[in-house]
Amino acid sequence: MPLPDHLCSGVMDVDLRHLRNFLAVAEEGGFTAAARRLHLAQPTLTRSIRTLEEALGVRLFDRTTRRTALTDKGRELRSSLVPLLHRLDTALTGLRKGESLRVGFNWGLPEGLSGTAARFGDETGVAVEFVRSDTPLAGLDTGTVDVALLRAEPLPKGLRGVLLCEDTRVAAVPGHWPLAARSRLGWAELADLPLVVNTVSGVTFPAMWPAGRRPTVGAECRNYDEWLEKVAAGLGVGSAPAAAARRHLHPAVRMIPLDDAPVVRAYLAYPSHGAHPQAARFADEAWRAAEALATKGLTADEQPARGC
């Protein structure tokens, strides 16, 4: 049965959010700390408490310029609400048991995302399941996943998401080519070489170079593993995010840092309409975790782009 948005008692309609806001003020001992905890503007919280008092017809707090204290009625309400809301939270959390959030990817999950998924499952009761899908939208286009890691810009119409990380590129060069002896390569140099193109989930295409100076297509494939094997066979070169390349090596392919190459951005995306109820929350928590990882121990001037 769907849960109501408010609790009804006789002629009183009391919004559940007002009750949670009341408890926050009571527990924090003031509006400023409670507003910070609830991520609300203080005037919004003040209006919420005033609305609750008017609905109940009692004063819940004695307010002065120096302190905020519960009235007798406020203490009575707090004593009743604490066990009531605890039971409600337990019941709501129980509903999520067995629920899962499917996260699609083509290849190479960014650093830390698995840890974020584990914490998310512990906190919400919703298990995060990673699903590899070799489709352009990593399973969002076929409906097999709820959220997807996409390395595409801009995000396709009908999707929203967060920028999770961005990474530099490396060139993938056949190990038996003389070029594999180089310590660095320039992005423009790749225009003179055949390119192995992953047509489904790749991040490198001839159109990324200026017209009139674009690489020819040496071979095409449909996933990262095939791409590596075709490069290893000497059918051409390619490029990939540096972090992904470090995690997916091939003994016959040399990964070489690229200068002046466009960065690769990775997004966590989900449908703009009809998304899984936990999709936006998971994307936001993954974004916050990526930001913390990228800036850990650095000053504002030293902070780099979010690395993958």
PDB file of C-alpha atoms in Angstrom:
ATOM      1  CA  MET A   1       0.000   0.000   0.000  1.00  0.00           C
ATOM      2  CA  PRO A   2       1.468   3.437  -0.903  1.00  0.00           C
ATOM      3  CA  LEU A   3       2.514   5.547   2.077  1.00  0.00           C
ATOM      4  CA  PRO A   4       0.678   8.874   2.511  1.00  0.00           C
ATOM      5  CA  ASP A   5       2.541  12.136   2.213  1.00  0.00           C
ATOM      6  CA  HIS A   6       1.078  13.302   5.499  1.00  0.00           C
ATOM      7  CA  LEU A   7      -0.335  11.969   8.737  1.00  0.00           C
ATOM      8  CA  CYS A   8      -4.028  12.657   9.334  1.00  0.00           C
ATOM      9  CA  SER A   9      -5.703  13.018  12.722  1.00  0.00           C
ATOM     10  CA  GLY A  10      -9.231  14.388  12.717  1.00  0.00           C
ATOM     11  CA  VAL A  11      -9.092  17.759  11.021  1.00  0.00           C
ATOM     12  CA  MET A  12      -5.288  17.966  11.366  1.00  0.00           C
ATOM     13  CA  ASP A  13      -3.009  17.262   8.415  1.00  0.00           C
ATOM     14  CA  VAL A  14       0.569  17.092   9.688  1.00  0.00           C
ATOM     15  CA  ASP A  15       3.325  16.727   7.104  1.00  0.00           C
ATOM     16  CA  LEU A  16       5.873  14.061   8.019  1.00  0.00           C
ATOM     17  CA  ARG A  17       8.684  16.381   6.960  1.00  0.00           C
ATOM     18  CA  HIS A  18       7.535  18.929   9.549  1.00  0.00           C
ATOM     19  CA  LEU A  19       7.821  16.290  12.258  1.00  0.00           C
ATOM     20  CA  ARG A  20      11.342  15.337  11.164  1.00  0.00           C
ATOM     21  CA  ASN A  21      12.300  19.013  11.096  1.00  0.00           C
ATOM     22  CA  PHE A  22      10.902  19.438  14.613  1.00  0.00           C
ATOM     23  CA  LEU A  23      13.006  16.540  15.892  1.00  0.00           C
ATOM     24  CA  ALA A  24      16.132  17.970  14.293  1.00  0.00           C
ATOM     25  CA  VAL A  25      15.644  21.329  16.053  1.00  0.00           C
ATOM     26  CA  ALA A  26      14.898  19.553  19.340  1.00  0.00           C
ATOM     27  CA  GLU A  27      17.988  17.346  19.066  1.00  0.00           C
ATOM     28  CA  GLU A  28      20.352  20.106  17.893  1.00  0.00           C
ATOM     29  CA  GLY A  29      19.056  22.636  20.410  1.00  0.00           C
ATOM     30  CA  GLY A  30      18.627  25.387  17.849  1.00  0.00           C
ATOM     31  CA  PHE A  31      17.574  26.334  14.346  1.00  0.00           C
ATOM     32  CA  THR A  32      21.024  27.120  12.933  1.00  0.00           C
ATOM     33  CA  ALA A  33      22.550  23.717  13.670  1.00  0.00           C
ATOM     34  CA  ALA A  34      19.353  21.909  12.647  1.00  0.00           C
ATOM     35  CA  ALA A  35      19.194  23.758   9.315  1.00  0.00           C
ATOM     36  CA  ARG A  36      22.793  22.776   8.620  1.00  0.00           C
ATOM     37  CA  ARG A  37      22.071  19.139   9.429  1.00  0.00           C
ATOM     38  CA  LEU A  38      18.966  19.105   7.228  1.00  0.00           C
ATOM     39  CA  HIS A  39      20.620  21.062   4.387  1.00  0.00           C
ATOM     40  CA  LEU A  40      17.834  23.658   4.598  1.00  0.00           C
ATOM     41  CA  ALA A  41      17.881  27.438   4.657  1.00  0.00           C
ATOM     42  CA  GLN A  42      17.145  28.619   8.189  1.00  0.00           C
ATOM     43  CA  PRO A  43      14.062  30.683   7.153  1.00  0.00           C
ATOM     44  CA  THR A  44      12.637  27.558   5.478  1.00  0.00           C
ATOM     45  CA  LEU A  45      13.113  25.558   8.675  1.00  0.00           C
ATOM     46  CA  THR A  46      11.580  28.344  10.771  1.00  0.00           C
ATOM     47  CA  ARG A  47       8.485  28.387   8.538  1.00  0.00           C
ATOM     48  CA  SER A  48       8.224  24.607   8.799  1.00  0.00           C
ATOM     49  CA  ILE A  49       8.160  24.712  12.607  1.00  0.00           C
ATOM     50  CA  ARG A  50       5.667  27.582  12.605  1.00  0.00           C
ATOM     51  CA  THR A  51       3.401  25.611  10.241  1.00  0.00           C
ATOM     52  CA  LEU A  52       3.582  22.586  12.555  1.00  0.00           C
ATOM     53  CA  GLU A  53       2.743  24.674  15.628  1.00  0.00           C
ATOM     54  CA  GLU A  54      -0.224  26.213  13.845  1.00  0.00           C
ATOM     55  CA  ALA A  55      -1.486  22.807  12.698  1.00  0.00           C
ATOM     56  CA  LEU A  56      -1.219  21.372  16.235  1.00  0.00           C
ATOM     57  CA  GLY A  57      -2.435  24.523  17.933  1.00  0.00           C
ATOM     58  CA  VAL A  58       0.367  24.496  20.510  1.00  0.00           C
ATOM     59  CA  ARG A  59       3.727  26.188  20.993  1.00  0.00           C
ATOM     60  CA  LEU A  60       6.584  23.717  20.735  1.00  0.00           C
ATOM     61  CA  PHE A  61       9.581  25.974  21.382  1.00  0.00           C
ATOM     62  CA  ASP A  62      10.289  28.974  23.582  1.00  0.00           C
ATOM     63  CA  ARG A  63      12.475  31.231  21.450  1.00  0.00           C
ATOM     64  CA  THR A  64      14.634  34.132  22.573  1.00  0.00           C
ATOM     65  CA  THR A  65      17.516  35.895  20.875  1.00  0.00           C
ATOM     66  CA  ARG A  66      19.900  33.726  22.903  1.00  0.00           C
ATOM     67  CA  ARG A  67      18.327  30.281  23.135  1.00  0.00           C
ATOM     68  CA  THR A  68      15.713  27.873  21.795  1.00  0.00           C
ATOM     69  CA  ALA A  69      14.124  25.521  24.321  1.00  0.00           C
ATOM     70  CA  LEU A  70      11.340  22.963  24.157  1.00  0.00           C
ATOM     71  CA  THR A  71       8.063  23.775  25.872  1.00  0.00           C
ATOM     72  CA  ASP A  72       6.264  21.127  27.909  1.00  0.00           C
ATOM     73  CA  LYS A  73       4.186  20.276  24.825  1.00  0.00           C
ATOM     74  CA  GLY A  74       7.357  20.153  22.762  1.00  0.00           C
ATOM     75  CA  ARG A  75       8.969  17.668  25.148  1.00  0.00           C
ATOM     76  CA  GLU A  76       5.816  15.577  25.113  1.00  0.00           C
ATOM     77  CA  LEU A  77       5.792  15.493  21.306  1.00  0.00           C
ATOM     78  CA  ARG A  78       9.480  14.599  21.134  1.00  0.00           C
ATOM     79  CA  SER A  79       9.016  11.692  23.555  1.00  0.00           C
ATOM     80  CA  SER A  80       6.192  10.328  21.418  1.00  0.00           C
ATOM     81  CA  LEU A  81       7.871  10.906  18.058  1.00  0.00           C
ATOM     82  CA  VAL A  82      11.271   9.318  18.680  1.00  0.00           C
ATOM     83  CA  PRO A  83      10.022   5.693  18.950  1.00  0.00           C
ATOM     84  CA  LEU A  84       7.291   6.296  16.365  1.00  0.00           C
ATOM     85  CA  LEU A  85       9.670   7.570  13.669  1.00  0.00           C
ATOM     86  CA  HIS A  86      12.222   4.910  14.552  1.00  0.00           C
ATOM     87  CA  ARG A  87       9.608   2.216  13.859  1.00  0.00           C
ATOM     88  CA  LEU A  88       8.591   3.993  10.666  1.00  0.00           C
ATOM     89  CA  ASP A  89      12.208   4.228   9.447  1.00  0.00           C
ATOM     90  CA  THR A  90      12.715   0.548  10.248  1.00  0.00           C
ATOM     91  CA  ALA A  91       9.610  -0.378   8.278  1.00  0.00           C
ATOM     92  CA  LEU A  92      10.614   1.749   5.287  1.00  0.00           C
ATOM     93  CA  THR A  93      14.153   0.370   5.262  1.00  0.00           C
ATOM     94  CA  GLY A  94      12.762  -3.152   5.437  1.00  0.00           C
ATOM     95  CA  LEU A  95      10.825  -2.545   2.235  1.00  0.00           C
ATOM     96  CA  ARG A  96      14.136  -2.103   0.396  1.00  0.00           C
ATOM     97  CA  LYS A  97      15.497  -5.518   1.324  1.00  0.00           C
ATOM     98  CA  GLY A  98      15.965  -7.523  -1.828  1.00  0.00           C
ATOM     99  CA  GLU A  99      15.831  -4.361  -3.966  1.00  0.00           C
ATOM    100  CA  SER A 100      18.753  -3.786  -6.326  1.00  0.00           C
ATOM    101  CA  LEU A 101      20.121  -0.956  -8.413  1.00  0.00           C
ATOM    102  CA  ARG A 102      21.729  -2.152 -11.649  1.00  0.00           C
ATOM    103  CA  VAL A 103      24.693  -0.090 -12.822  1.00  0.00           C
ATOM    104  CA  GLY A 104      25.785  -0.698 -16.397  1.00  0.00           C
ATOM    105  CA  PHE A 105      29.266  -0.225 -17.833  1.00  0.00           C
ATOM    106  CA  ASN A 106      31.136  -1.100 -21.018  1.00  0.00           C
ATOM    107  CA  TRP A 107      34.567  -1.435 -19.483  1.00  0.00           C
ATOM    108  CA  GLY A 108      36.790   0.004 -16.757  1.00  0.00           C
ATOM    109  CA  LEU A 109      34.956   1.170 -13.633  1.00  0.00           C
ATOM    110  CA  PRO A 110      36.502   4.331 -12.128  1.00  0.00           C
ATOM    111  CA  GLU A 111      38.538   4.060  -8.959  1.00  0.00           C
ATOM    112  CA  GLY A 112      36.454   3.963  -5.801  1.00  0.00           C
ATOM    113  CA  LEU A 113      33.085   3.257  -7.429  1.00  0.00           C
ATOM    114  CA  SER A 114      32.900  -0.300  -6.088  1.00  0.00           C
ATOM    115  CA  GLY A 115      33.547   0.982  -2.566  1.00  0.00           C
ATOM    116  CA  THR A 116      30.814   3.593  -2.968  1.00  0.00           C
ATOM    117  CA  ALA A 117      28.430   0.864  -4.103  1.00  0.00           C
ATOM    118  CA  ALA A 118      29.186  -1.254  -1.025  1.00  0.00           C
ATOM    119  CA  ARG A 119      28.598   1.679   1.348  1.00  0.00           C
ATOM    120  CA  PHE A 120      25.402   2.590  -0.482  1.00  0.00           C
ATOM    121  CA  GLY A 121      24.066  -0.919  -0.016  1.00  0.00           C
ATOM    122  CA  ASP A 122      24.860  -0.871   3.704  1.00  0.00           C
ATOM    123  CA  GLU A 123      23.212   2.525   4.224  1.00  0.00           C
ATOM    124  CA  THR A 124      20.084   2.067   2.117  1.00  0.00           C
ATOM    125  CA  GLY A 125      19.460  -1.667   1.992  1.00  0.00           C
ATOM    126  CA  VAL A 126      19.527  -1.451  -1.812  1.00  0.00           C
ATOM    127  CA  ALA A 127      22.203  -3.678  -3.330  1.00  0.00           C
ATOM    128  CA  VAL A 128      24.197  -2.242  -6.224  1.00  0.00           C
ATOM    129  CA  GLU A 129      24.781  -4.721  -9.023  1.00  0.00           C
ATOM    130  CA  PHE A 130      27.336  -3.969 -11.750  1.00  0.00           C
ATOM    131  CA  VAL A 131      26.325  -5.250 -15.176  1.00  0.00           C
ATOM    132  CA  ARG A 132      28.606  -5.203 -18.211  1.00  0.00           C
ATOM    133  CA  SER A 133      26.698  -4.331 -21.362  1.00  0.00           C
ATOM    134  CA  ASP A 134      28.297  -3.805 -24.772  1.00  0.00           C
ATOM    135  CA  THR A 135      25.727  -1.312 -26.042  1.00  0.00           C
ATOM    136  CA  PRO A 136      26.205   2.403 -26.789  1.00  0.00           C
ATOM    137  CA  LEU A 137      24.463   3.416 -23.543  1.00  0.00           C
ATOM    138  CA  ALA A 138      25.800   0.532 -21.448  1.00  0.00           C
ATOM    139  CA  GLY A 139      22.370  -1.042 -21.017  1.00  0.00           C
ATOM    140  CA  LEU A 140      20.244   2.077 -20.523  1.00  0.00           C
ATOM    141  CA  ASP A 141      19.194   1.819 -24.160  1.00  0.00           C
ATOM    142  CA  THR A 142      17.952  -1.749 -23.690  1.00  0.00           C
ATOM    143  CA  GLY A 143      16.422  -1.259 -20.239  1.00  0.00           C
ATOM    144  CA  THR A 144      18.689  -3.844 -18.600  1.00  0.00           C
ATOM    145  CA  VAL A 145      20.213  -1.351 -16.132  1.00  0.00           C
ATOM    146  CA  ASP A 146      19.034   1.604 -14.035  1.00  0.00           C
ATOM    147  CA  VAL A 147      22.210   3.726 -14.069  1.00  0.00           C
ATOM    148  CA  ALA A 148      25.146   3.605 -16.469  1.00  0.00           C
ATOM    149  CA  LEU A 149      28.734   4.757 -16.674  1.00  0.00           C
ATOM    150  CA  LEU A 150      29.022   6.619 -19.978  1.00  0.00           C
ATOM    151  CA  ARG A 151      32.067   8.086 -21.664  1.00  0.00           C
ATOM    152  CA  ALA A 152      30.171  10.264 -24.132  1.00  0.00           C
ATOM    153  CA  GLU A 153      29.653  14.003 -24.531  1.00  0.00           C
ATOM    154  CA  PRO A 154      27.206  15.505 -24.371  1.00  0.00           C
ATOM    155  CA  LEU A 155      24.882  13.116 -22.586  1.00  0.00           C
ATOM    156  CA  PRO A 156      22.189  11.900 -24.991  1.00  0.00           C
ATOM    157  CA  LYS A 157      18.763  13.523 -24.828  1.00  0.00           C
ATOM    158  CA  GLY A 158      16.527  12.014 -22.177  1.00  0.00           C
ATOM    159  CA  LEU A 159      19.359  11.347 -19.725  1.00  0.00           C
ATOM    160  CA  ARG A 160      20.697  13.272 -16.777  1.00  0.00           C
ATOM    161  CA  GLY A 161      23.706  12.538 -14.616  1.00  0.00           C
ATOM    162  CA  VAL A 162      26.856  13.673 -12.853  1.00  0.00           C
ATOM    163  CA  LEU A 163      30.413  14.115 -14.071  1.00  0.00           C
ATOM    164  CA  LEU A 164      32.191  11.428 -12.112  1.00  0.00           C
ATOM    165  CA  CYS A 165      35.747  11.904 -13.320  1.00  0.00           C
ATOM    166  CA  GLU A 166      37.955  12.924 -16.217  1.00  0.00           C
ATOM    167  CA  ASP A 167      41.242  11.441 -17.337  1.00  0.00           C
ATOM    168  CA  THR A 168      44.138  12.005 -19.680  1.00  0.00           C
ATOM    169  CA  ARG A 169      44.690   9.672 -22.628  1.00  0.00           C
ATOM    170  CA  VAL A 170      47.341   7.178 -23.553  1.00  0.00           C
ATOM    171  CA  ALA A 171      48.028   5.783 -27.002  1.00  0.00           C
ATOM    172  CA  ALA A 172      47.717   2.037 -27.522  1.00  0.00           C
ATOM    173  CA  VAL A 173      50.474   0.920 -29.914  1.00  0.00           C
ATOM    174  CA  PRO A 174      51.288  -2.600 -31.192  1.00  0.00           C
ATOM    175  CA  GLY A 175      54.260  -3.808 -29.190  1.00  0.00           C
ATOM    176  CA  HIS A 176      56.143  -4.985 -32.278  1.00  0.00           C
ATOM    177  CA  TRP A 177      55.975  -1.589 -34.016  1.00  0.00           C
ATOM    178  CA  PRO A 178      59.085   0.679 -33.819  1.00  0.00           C
ATOM    179  CA  LEU A 179      56.742   3.372 -32.470  1.00  0.00           C
ATOM    180  CA  ALA A 180      56.363   1.336 -29.256  1.00  0.00           C
ATOM    181  CA  ALA A 181      59.874   2.420 -28.242  1.00  0.00           C
ATOM    182  CA  ARG A 182      58.744   6.046 -27.807  1.00  0.00           C
ATOM    183  CA  SER A 183      58.264   7.432 -24.297  1.00  0.00           C
ATOM    184  CA  ARG A 184      55.575   9.928 -25.388  1.00  0.00           C
ATOM    185  CA  LEU A 185      53.480  10.646 -28.450  1.00  0.00           C
ATOM    186  CA  GLY A 186      51.562  13.669 -29.696  1.00  0.00           C
ATOM    187  CA  TRP A 187      47.849  13.503 -30.445  1.00  0.00           C
ATOM    188  CA  ALA A 188      48.489  14.930 -33.935  1.00  0.00           C
ATOM    189  CA  GLU A 189      50.904  12.076 -34.727  1.00  0.00           C
ATOM    190  CA  LEU A 190      48.090   9.537 -34.517  1.00  0.00           C
ATOM    191  CA  ALA A 191      46.435  11.167 -37.534  1.00  0.00           C
ATOM    192  CA  ASP A 192      49.097   9.598 -39.745  1.00  0.00           C
ATOM    193  CA  LEU A 193      48.390   6.053 -38.519  1.00  0.00           C
ATOM    194  CA  PRO A 194      45.536   3.570 -39.032  1.00  0.00           C
ATOM    195  CA  LEU A 195      43.059   3.695 -36.162  1.00  0.00           C
ATOM    196  CA  VAL A 196      41.326   0.779 -34.443  1.00  0.00           C
ATOM    197  CA  VAL A 197      37.811   2.029 -33.677  1.00  0.00           C
ATOM    198  CA  ASN A 198      35.484   0.570 -31.072  1.00  0.00           C
ATOM    199  CA  THR A 199      32.204   1.557 -32.733  1.00  0.00           C
ATOM    200  CA  VAL A 200      29.978   0.756 -29.720  1.00  0.00           C
ATOM    201  CA  SER A 201      31.761   1.903 -26.573  1.00  0.00           C
ATOM    202  CA  GLY A 202      34.954   3.540 -27.783  1.00  0.00           C
ATOM    203  CA  VAL A 203      36.213   7.033 -27.011  1.00  0.00           C
ATOM    204  CA  THR A 204      38.349   7.663 -30.104  1.00  0.00           C
ATOM    205  CA  PHE A 205      37.053   8.363 -33.615  1.00  0.00           C
ATOM    206  CA  PRO A 206      38.573   9.906 -36.783  1.00  0.00           C
ATOM    207  CA  ALA A 207      36.250  12.934 -36.573  1.00  0.00           C
ATOM    208  CA  MET A 208      38.122  14.088 -33.449  1.00  0.00           C
ATOM    209  CA  TRP A 209      40.986  15.280 -35.692  1.00  0.00           C
ATOM    210  CA  PRO A 210      40.741  18.298 -38.030  1.00  0.00           C
ATOM    211  CA  ALA A 211      39.159  17.720 -41.444  1.00  0.00           C
ATOM    212  CA  GLY A 212      41.828  16.926 -44.003  1.00  0.00           C
ATOM    213  CA  ARG A 213      44.160  15.438 -41.360  1.00  0.00           C
ATOM    214  CA  ARG A 214      42.280  12.482 -39.998  1.00  0.00           C
ATOM    215  CA  PRO A 215      43.469   8.898 -39.482  1.00  0.00           C
ATOM    216  CA  THR A 216      42.158   6.109 -41.649  1.00  0.00           C
ATOM    217  CA  VAL A 217      40.229   3.263 -40.018  1.00  0.00           C
ATOM    218  CA  GLY A 218      42.461   0.200 -39.818  1.00  0.00           C
ATOM    219  CA  ALA A 219      39.876  -2.000 -38.122  1.00  0.00           C
ATOM    220  CA  GLU A 220      36.572  -1.827 -36.274  1.00  0.00           C
ATOM    221  CA  CYS A 221      35.315  -3.717 -33.220  1.00  0.00           C
ATOM    222  CA  ARG A 222      32.476  -3.651 -30.685  1.00  0.00           C
ATOM    223  CA  ASN A 223      34.090  -3.836 -27.227  1.00  0.00           C
ATOM    224  CA  TYR A 224      37.269  -3.055 -25.306  1.00  0.00           C
ATOM    225  CA  ASP A 225      38.648  -6.615 -25.355  1.00  0.00           C
ATOM    226  CA  GLU A 226      38.325  -6.880 -29.130  1.00  0.00           C
ATOM    227  CA  TRP A 227      39.913  -3.434 -29.429  1.00  0.00           C
ATOM    228  CA  LEU A 228      42.985  -4.540 -27.477  1.00  0.00           C
ATOM    229  CA  GLU A 229      43.357  -7.697 -29.564  1.00  0.00           C
ATOM    230  CA  LYS A 230      43.160  -5.829 -32.879  1.00  0.00           C
ATOM    231  CA  VAL A 231      45.785  -3.343 -31.710  1.00  0.00           C
ATOM    232  CA  ALA A 232      47.969  -6.242 -30.564  1.00  0.00           C
ATOM    233  CA  ALA A 233      47.597  -7.801 -34.028  1.00  0.00           C
ATOM    234  CA  GLY A 234      49.022  -4.645 -35.608  1.00  0.00           C
ATOM    235  CA  LEU A 235      45.830  -3.478 -37.339  1.00  0.00           C
ATOM    236  CA  GLY A 236      46.264   0.035 -36.004  1.00  0.00           C
ATOM    237  CA  VAL A 237      46.623   2.256 -32.943  1.00  0.00           C
ATOM    238  CA  GLY A 238      44.068   3.675 -30.560  1.00  0.00           C
ATOM    239  CA  SER A 239      43.687   5.719 -27.419  1.00  0.00           C
ATOM    240  CA  ALA A 240      42.064   5.130 -24.046  1.00  0.00           C
ATOM    241  CA  PRO A 241      41.804   6.793 -20.621  1.00  0.00           C
ATOM    242  CA  ALA A 242      45.082   6.420 -18.752  1.00  0.00           C
ATOM    243  CA  ALA A 243      43.502   4.833 -15.667  1.00  0.00           C
ATOM    244  CA  ALA A 244      41.499   2.300 -17.674  1.00  0.00           C
ATOM    245  CA  ALA A 245      44.573   1.361 -19.679  1.00  0.00           C
ATOM    246  CA  ARG A 246      46.532   0.711 -16.475  1.00  0.00           C
ATOM    247  CA  ARG A 247      43.863  -1.723 -15.301  1.00  0.00           C
ATOM    248  CA  HIS A 248      43.405  -3.525 -18.631  1.00  0.00           C
ATOM    249  CA  LEU A 249      46.847  -4.337 -20.026  1.00  0.00           C
ATOM    250  CA  HIS A 250      47.861  -6.614 -22.882  1.00  0.00           C
ATOM    251  CA  PRO A 251      51.372  -8.081 -23.179  1.00  0.00           C
ATOM    252  CA  ALA A 252      51.496  -7.233 -26.898  1.00  0.00           C
ATOM    253  CA  VAL A 253      50.244  -3.646 -26.574  1.00  0.00           C
ATOM    254  CA  ARG A 254      52.325  -0.717 -25.347  1.00  0.00           C
ATOM    255  CA  MET A 255      50.461   2.155 -23.614  1.00  0.00           C
ATOM    256  CA  ILE A 256      52.241   5.481 -24.215  1.00  0.00           C
ATOM    257  CA  PRO A 257      51.312   8.868 -22.678  1.00  0.00           C
ATOM    258  CA  LEU A 258      49.762  11.297 -25.175  1.00  0.00           C
ATOM    259  CA  ASP A 259      50.410  15.032 -25.323  1.00  0.00           C
ATOM    260  CA  ASP A 260      47.727  17.556 -26.359  1.00  0.00           C
ATOM    261  CA  ALA A 261      44.981  14.929 -26.407  1.00  0.00           C
ATOM    262  CA  PRO A 262      41.392  15.690 -25.360  1.00  0.00           C
ATOM    263  CA  VAL A 263      40.458  14.406 -21.915  1.00  0.00           C
ATOM    264  CA  VAL A 264      38.003  11.551 -21.457  1.00  0.00           C
ATOM    265  CA  ARG A 265      35.052  12.351 -19.196  1.00  0.00           C
ATOM    266  CA  ALA A 266      32.987   9.682 -17.459  1.00  0.00           C
ATOM    267  CA  TYR A 267      29.410  10.295 -16.333  1.00  0.00           C
ATOM    268  CA  LEU A 268      26.966   8.355 -14.207  1.00  0.00           C
ATOM    269  CA  ALA A 269      23.710   8.749 -16.100  1.00  0.00           C
ATOM    270  CA  TYR A 270      20.092   7.737 -15.615  1.00  0.00           C
ATOM    271  CA  PRO A 271      16.784   8.512 -17.368  1.00  0.00           C
ATOM    272  CA  SER A 272      15.360  12.003 -16.901  1.00  0.00           C
ATOM    273  CA  HIS A 273      11.913  10.456 -16.416  1.00  0.00           C
ATOM    274  CA  GLY A 274      10.923   7.151 -14.864  1.00  0.00           C
ATOM    275  CA  ALA A 275      14.315   6.509 -13.264  1.00  0.00           C
ATOM    276  CA  HIS A 276      14.829   4.069 -10.408  1.00  0.00           C
ATOM    277  CA  PRO A 277      13.971   5.874  -7.140  1.00  0.00           C
ATOM    278  CA  GLN A 278      17.541   5.377  -5.887  1.00  0.00           C
ATOM    279  CA  ALA A 279      19.318   6.369  -9.121  1.00  0.00           C
ATOM    280  CA  ALA A 280      19.816  10.061  -8.350  1.00  0.00           C
ATOM    281  CA  ARG A 281      20.908   9.345  -4.783  1.00  0.00           C
ATOM    282  CA  PHE A 282      23.513   6.808  -5.881  1.00  0.00           C
ATOM    283  CA  ALA A 283      24.844   9.172  -8.578  1.00  0.00           C
ATOM    284  CA  ASP A 284      25.112  12.000  -6.042  1.00  0.00           C
ATOM    285  CA  GLU A 285      26.938   9.839  -3.499  1.00  0.00           C
ATOM    286  CA  ALA A 286      29.321   8.561  -6.181  1.00  0.00           C
ATOM    287  CA  TRP A 287      30.007  12.162  -7.234  1.00  0.00           C
ATOM    288  CA  ARG A 288      30.760  13.196  -3.644  1.00  0.00           C
ATOM    289  CA  ALA A 289      33.059  10.215  -3.145  1.00  0.00           C
ATOM    290  CA  ALA A 290      34.921  10.992  -6.388  1.00  0.00           C
ATOM    291  CA  GLU A 291      35.332  14.625  -5.346  1.00  0.00           C
ATOM    292  CA  ALA A 292      36.711  13.620  -1.951  1.00  0.00           C
ATOM    293  CA  LEU A 293      39.132  11.180  -3.581  1.00  0.00           C
ATOM    294  CA  ALA A 294      40.347  13.757  -6.109  1.00  0.00           C
ATOM    295  CA  THR A 295      40.947  16.509  -3.553  1.00  0.00           C
ATOM    296  CA  LYS A 296      42.153  14.492  -0.565  1.00  0.00           C
ATOM    297  CA  GLY A 297      45.065  16.227   1.103  1.00  0.00           C
ATOM    298  CA  LEU A 298      45.350  18.995  -1.507  1.00  0.00           C
ATOM    299  CA  THR A 299      44.907  22.738  -1.291  1.00  0.00           C
ATOM    300  CA  ALA A 300      42.419  24.510  -3.545  1.00  0.00           C
ATOM    301  CA  ASP A 301      45.216  25.594  -5.891  1.00  0.00           C
ATOM    302  CA  GLU A 302      46.591  22.071  -6.114  1.00  0.00           C
ATOM    303  CA  GLN A 303      43.315  20.286  -6.775  1.00  0.00           C
ATOM    304  CA  PRO A 304      43.397  18.492 -10.149  1.00  0.00           C
ATOM    305  CA  ALA A 305      40.558  17.423 -12.365  1.00  0.00           C
ATOM    306  CA  ARG A 306      38.664  14.434 -11.013  1.00  0.00           C
ATOM    307  CA  GLY A 307      40.801  11.464 -11.945  1.00  0.00           C
ATOM    308  CA  CYS A 308      39.332   8.118 -13.010  1.00  0.00           C
TER     309      CYS A 308
END
